[in-house]
PDB file of C-alpha atoms in Angstrom:
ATOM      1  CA  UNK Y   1      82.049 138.197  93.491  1.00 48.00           C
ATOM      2  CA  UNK Y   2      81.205 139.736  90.009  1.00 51.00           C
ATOM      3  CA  UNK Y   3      83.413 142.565  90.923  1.00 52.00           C
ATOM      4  CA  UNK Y   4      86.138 140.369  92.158  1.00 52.00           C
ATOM      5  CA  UNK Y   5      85.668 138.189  88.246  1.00 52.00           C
ATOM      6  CA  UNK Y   6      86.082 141.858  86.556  1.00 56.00           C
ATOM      7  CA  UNK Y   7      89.120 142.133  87.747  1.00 53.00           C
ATOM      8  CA  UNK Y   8      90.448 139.097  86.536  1.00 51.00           C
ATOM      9  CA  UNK Y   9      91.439 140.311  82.783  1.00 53.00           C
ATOM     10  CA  UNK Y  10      93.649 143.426  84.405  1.00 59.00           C
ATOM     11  CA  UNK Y  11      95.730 140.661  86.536  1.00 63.00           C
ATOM     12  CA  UNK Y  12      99.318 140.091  84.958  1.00 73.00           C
ATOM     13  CA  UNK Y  13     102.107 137.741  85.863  1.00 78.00           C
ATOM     14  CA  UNK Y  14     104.508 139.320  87.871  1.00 86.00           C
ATOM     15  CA  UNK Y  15     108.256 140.131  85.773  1.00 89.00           C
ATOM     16  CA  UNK Y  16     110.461 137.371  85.774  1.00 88.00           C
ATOM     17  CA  UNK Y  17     114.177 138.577  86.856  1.00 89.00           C
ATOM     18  CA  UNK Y  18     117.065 136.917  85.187  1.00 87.00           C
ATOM     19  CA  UNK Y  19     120.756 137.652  85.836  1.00 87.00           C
ATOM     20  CA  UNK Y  20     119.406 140.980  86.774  1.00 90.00           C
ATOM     21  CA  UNK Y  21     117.333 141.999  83.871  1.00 90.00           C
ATOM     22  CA  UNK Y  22     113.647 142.118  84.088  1.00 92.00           C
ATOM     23  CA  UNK Y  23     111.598 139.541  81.871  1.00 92.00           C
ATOM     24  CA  UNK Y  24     108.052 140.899  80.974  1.00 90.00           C
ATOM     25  CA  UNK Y  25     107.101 139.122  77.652  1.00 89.00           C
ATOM     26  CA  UNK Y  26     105.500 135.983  77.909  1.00 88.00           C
ATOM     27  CA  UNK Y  27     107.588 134.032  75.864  1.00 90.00           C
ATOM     28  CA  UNK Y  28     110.943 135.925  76.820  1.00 92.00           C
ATOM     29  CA  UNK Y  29     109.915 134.585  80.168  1.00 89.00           C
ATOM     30  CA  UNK Y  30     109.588 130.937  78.780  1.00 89.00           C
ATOM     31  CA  UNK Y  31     112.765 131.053  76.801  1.00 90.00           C
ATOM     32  CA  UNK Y  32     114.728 132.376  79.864  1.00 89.00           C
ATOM     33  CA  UNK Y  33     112.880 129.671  82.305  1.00 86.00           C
ATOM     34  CA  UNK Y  34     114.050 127.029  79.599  1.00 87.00           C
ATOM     35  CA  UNK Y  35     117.747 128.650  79.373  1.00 87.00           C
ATOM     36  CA  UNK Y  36     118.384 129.060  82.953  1.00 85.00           C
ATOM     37  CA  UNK Y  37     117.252 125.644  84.558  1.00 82.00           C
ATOM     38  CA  UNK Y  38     117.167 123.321  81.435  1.00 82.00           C
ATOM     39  CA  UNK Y  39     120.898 125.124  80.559  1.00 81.00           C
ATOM     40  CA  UNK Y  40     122.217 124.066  83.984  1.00 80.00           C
ATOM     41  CA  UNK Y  41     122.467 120.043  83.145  1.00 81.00           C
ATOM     42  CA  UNK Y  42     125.181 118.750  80.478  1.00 81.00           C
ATOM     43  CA  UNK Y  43     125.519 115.052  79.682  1.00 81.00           C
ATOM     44  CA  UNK Y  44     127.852 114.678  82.703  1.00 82.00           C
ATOM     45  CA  UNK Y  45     124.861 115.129  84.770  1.00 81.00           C
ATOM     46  CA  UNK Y  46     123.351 111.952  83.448  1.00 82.00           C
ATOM     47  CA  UNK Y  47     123.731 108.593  85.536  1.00 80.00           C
ATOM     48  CA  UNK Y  48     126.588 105.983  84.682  1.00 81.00           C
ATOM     49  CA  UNK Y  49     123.336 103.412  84.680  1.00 79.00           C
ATOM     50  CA  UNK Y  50     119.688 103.591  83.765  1.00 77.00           C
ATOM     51  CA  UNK Y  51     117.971 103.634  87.155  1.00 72.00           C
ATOM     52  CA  UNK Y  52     114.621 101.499  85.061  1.00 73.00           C
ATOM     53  CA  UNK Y  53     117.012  98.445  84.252  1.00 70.00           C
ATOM     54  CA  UNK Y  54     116.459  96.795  86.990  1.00 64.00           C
ATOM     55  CA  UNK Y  55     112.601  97.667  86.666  1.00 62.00           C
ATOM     56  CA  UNK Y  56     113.238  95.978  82.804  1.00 64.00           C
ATOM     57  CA  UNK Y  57     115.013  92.692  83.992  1.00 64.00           C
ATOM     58  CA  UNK Y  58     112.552  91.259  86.956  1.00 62.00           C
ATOM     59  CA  UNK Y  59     109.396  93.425  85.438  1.00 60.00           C
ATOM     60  CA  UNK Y  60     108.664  95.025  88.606  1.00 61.00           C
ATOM     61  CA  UNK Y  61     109.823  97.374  91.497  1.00 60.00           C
ATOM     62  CA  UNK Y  62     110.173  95.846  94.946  1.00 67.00           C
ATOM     63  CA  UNK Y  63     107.154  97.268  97.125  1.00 71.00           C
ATOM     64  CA  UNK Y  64     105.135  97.025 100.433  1.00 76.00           C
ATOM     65  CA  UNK Y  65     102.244  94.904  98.548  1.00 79.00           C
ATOM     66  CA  UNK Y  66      99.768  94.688 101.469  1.00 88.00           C
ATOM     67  CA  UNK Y  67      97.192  97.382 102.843  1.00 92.00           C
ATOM     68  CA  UNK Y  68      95.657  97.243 106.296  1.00 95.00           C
ATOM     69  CA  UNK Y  69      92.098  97.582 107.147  1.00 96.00           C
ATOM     70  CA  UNK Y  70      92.270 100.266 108.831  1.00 96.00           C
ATOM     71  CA  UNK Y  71      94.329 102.318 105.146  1.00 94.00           C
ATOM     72  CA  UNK Y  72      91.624 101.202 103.144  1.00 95.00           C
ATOM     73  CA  UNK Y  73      88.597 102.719 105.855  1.00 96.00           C
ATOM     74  CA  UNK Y  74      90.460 105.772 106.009  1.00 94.00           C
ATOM     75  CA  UNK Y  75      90.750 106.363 102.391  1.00 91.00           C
ATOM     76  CA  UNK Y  76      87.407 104.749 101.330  1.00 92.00           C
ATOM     77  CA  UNK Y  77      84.910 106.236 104.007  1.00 93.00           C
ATOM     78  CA  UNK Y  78      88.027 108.695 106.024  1.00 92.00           C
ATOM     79  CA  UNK Y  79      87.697 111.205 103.029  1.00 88.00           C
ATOM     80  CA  UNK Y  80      86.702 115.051 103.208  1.00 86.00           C
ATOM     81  CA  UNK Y  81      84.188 114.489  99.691  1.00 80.00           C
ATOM     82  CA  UNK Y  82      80.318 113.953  99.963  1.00 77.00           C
ATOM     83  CA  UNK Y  83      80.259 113.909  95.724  1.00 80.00           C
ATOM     84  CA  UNK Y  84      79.304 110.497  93.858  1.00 80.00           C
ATOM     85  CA  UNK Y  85      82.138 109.049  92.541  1.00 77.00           C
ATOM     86  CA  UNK Y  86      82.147 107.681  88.436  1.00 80.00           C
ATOM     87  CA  UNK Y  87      79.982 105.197  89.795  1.00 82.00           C
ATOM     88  CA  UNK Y  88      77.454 107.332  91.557  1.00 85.00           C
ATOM     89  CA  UNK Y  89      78.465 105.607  94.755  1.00 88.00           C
ATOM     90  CA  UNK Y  90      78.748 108.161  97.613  1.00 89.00           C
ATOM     91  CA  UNK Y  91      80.973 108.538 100.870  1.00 90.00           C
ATOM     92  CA  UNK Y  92      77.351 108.757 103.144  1.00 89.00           C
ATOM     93  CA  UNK Y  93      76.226 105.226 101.267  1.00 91.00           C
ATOM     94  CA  UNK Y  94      79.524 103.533 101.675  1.00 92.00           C
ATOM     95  CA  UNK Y  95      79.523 104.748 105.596  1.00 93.00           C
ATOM     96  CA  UNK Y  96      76.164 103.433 105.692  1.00 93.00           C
ATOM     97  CA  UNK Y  97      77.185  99.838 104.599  1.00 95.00           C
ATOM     98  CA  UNK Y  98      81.019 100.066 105.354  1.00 95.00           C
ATOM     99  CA  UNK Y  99      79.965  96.741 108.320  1.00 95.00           C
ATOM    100  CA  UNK Y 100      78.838  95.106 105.267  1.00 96.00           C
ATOM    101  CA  UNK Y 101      81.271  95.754 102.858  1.00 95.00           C
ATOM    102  CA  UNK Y 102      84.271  96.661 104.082  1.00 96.00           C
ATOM    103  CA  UNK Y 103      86.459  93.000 103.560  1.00 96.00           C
ATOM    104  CA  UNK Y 104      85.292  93.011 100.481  1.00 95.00           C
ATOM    105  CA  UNK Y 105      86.754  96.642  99.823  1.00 95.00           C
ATOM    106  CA  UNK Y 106      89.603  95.570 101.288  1.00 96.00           C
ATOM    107  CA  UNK Y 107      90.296  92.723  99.168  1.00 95.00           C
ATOM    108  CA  UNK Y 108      89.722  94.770  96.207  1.00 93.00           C
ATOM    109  CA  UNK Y 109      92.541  97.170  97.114  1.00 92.00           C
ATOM    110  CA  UNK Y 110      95.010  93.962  98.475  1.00 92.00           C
ATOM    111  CA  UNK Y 111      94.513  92.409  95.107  1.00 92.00           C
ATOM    112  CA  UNK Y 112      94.623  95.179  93.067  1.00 90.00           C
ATOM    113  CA  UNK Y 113      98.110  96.213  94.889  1.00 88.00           C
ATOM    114  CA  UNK Y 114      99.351  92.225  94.205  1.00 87.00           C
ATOM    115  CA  UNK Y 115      98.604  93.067  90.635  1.00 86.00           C
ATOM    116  CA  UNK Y 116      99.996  96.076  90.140  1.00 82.00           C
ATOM    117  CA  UNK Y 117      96.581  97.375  88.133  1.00 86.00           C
ATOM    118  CA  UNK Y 118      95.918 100.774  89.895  1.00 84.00           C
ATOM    119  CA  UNK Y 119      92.484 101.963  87.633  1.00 82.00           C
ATOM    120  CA  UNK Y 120      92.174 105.561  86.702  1.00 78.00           C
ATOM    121  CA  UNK Y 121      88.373 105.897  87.488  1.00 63.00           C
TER     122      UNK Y 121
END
């Protein structure tokens, strides 16, 4: 492992090739990445309408708003992680009380998905 971390410096980005010349700089290599796909679109690319207006008048996106049982086991208890969550609550405590618990998880995620409030943590 240490050996493998000494080596890490000496690794280098392979060249970038563009219209067949070689790009080694750093920042050659971001100018050309920003010239060659950003340089592709014009303003005939754009779309006639704004694809959010419809978003804007009714204030929300048509959607499946309801979650099964069986979703909200899978990706409650179902998941690969054993660490705590922000709340300290682990996967091995929520198995252990998922009889318990588990329409009341469920209604968290069916209301949550009614309205549209997704939390980040």
């Amino acid at each position: 492992m240490v050996g493998w971390h000494k080596l890490a410096p000496n690794l280098k980005a392979p060249p970038l090739v563009v219209n067949r010349t070689t790009i080694e700089d750093t920042m050659e290599k971001a100018e050309a990445l920003r010239t060659e796909v950003l340089g592709r679109f014009s303003a005939e690319d754009d779309l006639e309408e704004d694809p959010l207006d419809e978003w804007t008048r009714t204030g929300s996106l048509a959607w499946e708003q309801t979650v099964s049982l069986e979703e909200v086991e899978q990706y409650t208890i179902g998941v690969s992680s054993t660490s705590p969550g922000t709340d300290r609550i682990t996967v091995r405590l929520l198995k252990a009380c998922w009889g318990h618990v588990k329409h009341i998880v469920h209604g968290l995620f069916s209301r949550c998905l009614a309205l549209s409030y997704f939390p980040q943590t």
